[in-house]
């Protein structure tokens, strides 16, 4: 595994719509492992591939205190969202910036696993917020966009 350099604002790579993964090979697995290592090294709870300069639809998340519940989502897509809840937000790509962002309280997501199988996941509260933040990265959206929008 290798730690990857984090791309920071205003790098154009953060504003690109990332590409769907269609080939589920060992490159995808390597990227996910490297992203997890990078996330843990940076003491973050989530990371999206564009943040390491790779414009592909992959996110990794671990909100556990012990940092022992990693998971990854390939081609994640929100199929249902409800409610709204504000959490303090921050981002490795926006060092030193903090702000409260309102996001859905509950999310239903479909995604692929490493073998290309399509799975579904339901998340709520902080988990929903983190996943929503990371999926935003795949669409070129940053949390400061919400702050600017009021
Ligand atoms: Zn972020």
GROMACS .gro file of C-alpha atoms and ligand atoms in nm:
model
  151
    1UNK     CA    1   0.000   0.000   0.000
    2UNK     CA    2   0.106   0.356  -0.052
    3UNK     CA    3   0.003   0.686   0.091
    4UNK     CA    4  -0.118   0.921  -0.183
    5UNK     CA    5  -0.076   1.300  -0.201
    6UNK     CA    6  -0.393   1.500  -0.134
    7UNK     CA    7  -0.506   1.751  -0.394
    8UNK     CA    8  -0.625   2.078  -0.246
    9UNK     CA    9  -0.852   2.362  -0.356
   10UNK     CA   10  -0.848   2.532  -0.608
   11UNK     CA   11  -0.707   2.243  -0.814
   12UNK     CA   12  -0.929   2.185  -1.122
   13UNK     CA   13  -0.936   1.808  -1.053
   14UNK     CA   14  -1.171   1.875  -0.762
   15UNK     CA   15  -1.432   2.017  -1.001
   16UNK     CA   16  -1.448   1.734  -1.253
   17UNK     CA   17  -1.737   1.484  -1.280
   18UNK     CA   18  -1.560   1.156  -1.210
   19UNK     CA   19  -1.591   0.852  -1.436
   20UNK     CA   20  -1.783   0.539  -1.349
   21UNK     CA   21  -1.578   0.225  -1.282
   22UNK     CA   22  -1.657  -0.035  -1.550
   23UNK     CA   23  -1.354  -0.265  -1.516
   24UNK     CA   24  -1.332  -0.432  -1.175
   25UNK     CA   25  -0.966  -0.537  -1.172
   26UNK     CA   26  -0.678  -0.530  -0.926
   27UNK     CA   27  -0.610  -0.162  -1.004
   28UNK     CA   28  -0.938  -0.074  -0.836
   29UNK     CA   29  -0.849  -0.279  -0.529
   30UNK     CA   30  -0.503  -0.118  -0.509
   31UNK     CA   31  -0.651   0.230  -0.535
   32UNK     CA   32  -0.902   0.154  -0.257
   33UNK     CA   33  -0.628   0.019  -0.030
   34UNK     CA   34  -0.411   0.324  -0.096
   35UNK     CA   35  -0.706   0.556  -0.033
   36UNK     CA   36  -0.777   0.383   0.300
   37UNK     CA   37  -0.414   0.412   0.405
   38UNK     CA   38  -0.413   0.780   0.308
   39UNK     CA   39  -0.739   0.845   0.496
   40UNK     CA   40  -0.603   0.683   0.814
   41UNK     CA   41  -0.268   0.864   0.790
   42UNK     CA   42  -0.453   1.195   0.759
   43UNK     CA   43  -0.685   1.101   1.047
   44UNK     CA   44  -0.988   1.157   0.825
   45UNK     CA   45  -1.324   0.977   0.827
   46UNK     CA   46  -1.377   0.982   0.453
   47UNK     CA   47  -1.193   1.026   0.125
   48UNK     CA   48  -1.297   1.040  -0.240
   49UNK     CA   49  -1.075   0.936  -0.532
   50UNK     CA   50  -1.064   1.285  -0.693
   51UNK     CA   51  -0.891   1.407  -0.376
   52UNK     CA   52  -0.593   1.188  -0.464
   53UNK     CA   53  -0.597   1.298  -0.828
   54UNK     CA   54  -0.796   1.005  -0.959
   55UNK     CA   55  -1.124   1.108  -1.121
   56UNK     CA   56  -1.304   0.779  -1.074
   57UNK     CA   57  -1.620   0.709  -0.875
   58UNK     CA   58  -1.477   0.556  -0.558
   59UNK     CA   59  -1.512   0.665  -0.195
   60UNK     CA   60  -1.381   0.522   0.132
   61UNK     CA   61  -1.524   0.586   0.479
   62UNK     CA   62  -1.457   0.490   0.840
   63UNK     CA   63  -1.643   0.682   1.110
   64UNK     CA   64  -1.552   0.440   1.393
   65UNK     CA   65  -1.353   0.575   1.688
   66UNK     CA   66  -1.119   0.275   1.674
   67UNK     CA   67  -1.062   0.324   1.299
   68UNK     CA   68  -1.131  -0.042   1.237
   69UNK     CA   69  -1.449  -0.034   1.029
   70UNK     CA   70  -1.330   0.068   0.684
   71UNK     CA   71  -1.559   0.040   0.390
   72UNK     CA   72  -1.557   0.147   0.031
   73UNK     CA   73  -1.824   0.226  -0.226
   74UNK     CA   74  -1.764   0.200  -0.600
   75UNK     CA   75  -2.001   0.396  -0.826
   76UNK     CA   76  -2.212   0.511  -0.529
   77UNK     CA   77  -2.541   0.672  -0.622
   78UNK     CA   78  -2.807   0.820  -0.395
   79UNK     CA   79  -3.141   0.659  -0.480
   80UNK     CA   80  -3.338   0.812  -0.194
   81UNK     CA   81  -3.276   1.079   0.066
   82UNK     CA   82  -3.489   1.231   0.340
   83UNK     CA   83  -3.473   1.468   0.631
   84UNK     CA   84  -3.204   1.720   0.696
   85UNK     CA   85  -2.944   1.756   0.965
   86UNK     CA   86  -2.650   1.992   1.019
   87UNK     CA   87  -2.304   1.868   1.104
   88UNK     CA   88  -1.975   2.057   1.128
   89UNK     CA   89  -1.798   1.983   0.802
   90UNK     CA   90  -1.435   1.989   0.695
   91UNK     CA   91  -1.233   1.846   0.411
   92UNK     CA   92  -0.873   1.736   0.354
   93UNK     CA   93  -0.881   1.929   0.027
   94UNK     CA   94  -0.979   2.251   0.206
   95UNK     CA   95  -0.730   2.275   0.491
   96UNK     CA   96  -0.821   2.516   0.768
   97UNK     CA   97  -1.183   2.570   0.659
   98UNK     CA   98  -1.477   2.465   0.877
   99UNK     CA   99  -1.849   2.519   0.857
  100UNK     CA  100  -2.186   2.366   0.939
  101UNK     CA  101  -2.348   2.201   0.640
  102UNK     CA  102  -2.705   2.073   0.619
  103UNK     CA  103  -2.729   1.737   0.445
  104UNK     CA  104  -2.988   1.456   0.425
  105UNK     CA  105  -3.045   1.273   0.754
  106UNK     CA  106  -3.113   0.943   0.579
  107UNK     CA  107  -2.972   0.809   0.255
  108UNK     CA  108  -3.037   0.502   0.048
  109UNK     CA  109  -2.747   0.429  -0.184
  110UNK     CA  110  -2.672   0.179  -0.453
  111UNK     CA  111  -2.311   0.093  -0.529
  112UNK     CA  112  -2.080  -0.176  -0.662
  113UNK     CA  113  -1.844  -0.400  -0.469
  114UNK     CA  114  -1.497  -0.507  -0.590
  115UNK     CA  115  -1.649  -0.773  -0.812
  116UNK     CA  116  -1.897  -0.539  -0.979
  117UNK     CA  117  -2.197  -0.674  -0.787
  118UNK     CA  118  -2.461  -0.412  -0.725
  119UNK     CA  119  -2.550  -0.365  -0.357
  120UNK     CA  120  -2.763  -0.126  -0.154
  121UNK     CA  121  -2.691   0.052   0.170
  122UNK     CA  122  -2.891   0.266   0.409
  123UNK     CA  123  -2.716   0.527   0.620
  124UNK     CA  124  -2.829   0.788   0.868
  125UNK     CA  125  -2.703   1.087   1.062
  126UNK     CA  126  -2.322   1.128   1.063
  127UNK     CA  127  -2.274   0.828   0.832
  128UNK     CA  128  -2.522   0.972   0.581
  129UNK     CA  129  -2.351   1.310   0.608
  130UNK     CA  130  -2.002   1.171   0.543
  131UNK     CA  131  -2.115   0.957   0.249
  132UNK     CA  132  -2.303   1.255   0.104
  133UNK     CA  133  -1.990   1.473   0.138
  134UNK     CA  134  -1.776   1.211  -0.041
  135UNK     CA  135  -2.028   1.147  -0.321
  136UNK     CA  136  -2.034   1.524  -0.375
  137UNK     CA  137  -1.662   1.504  -0.457
  138UNK     CA  138  -1.741   1.263  -0.743
  139UNK     CA  139  -1.963   1.534  -0.888
  140UNK     CA  140  -1.716   1.818  -0.843
  141UNK     CA  141  -1.903   1.963  -0.544
  142UNK     CA  142  -1.718   2.092  -0.234
  143UNK     CA  143  -1.869   2.171   0.106
  144UNK     CA  144  -1.782   2.539   0.069
  145UNK     CA  145  -2.040   2.550  -0.211
  146UNK     CA  146  -2.313   2.504   0.054
  147UNK     CA  147  -2.163   2.776   0.273
  148UNK     CA  148  -2.156   3.017  -0.019
  149UNK     CA  149  -2.514   2.926  -0.108
  150UNK     CA  150  -2.615   3.011   0.250
  151LIG    ZN1  151  -1.399   1.639   0.124
   0.00000   0.00000   0.00000
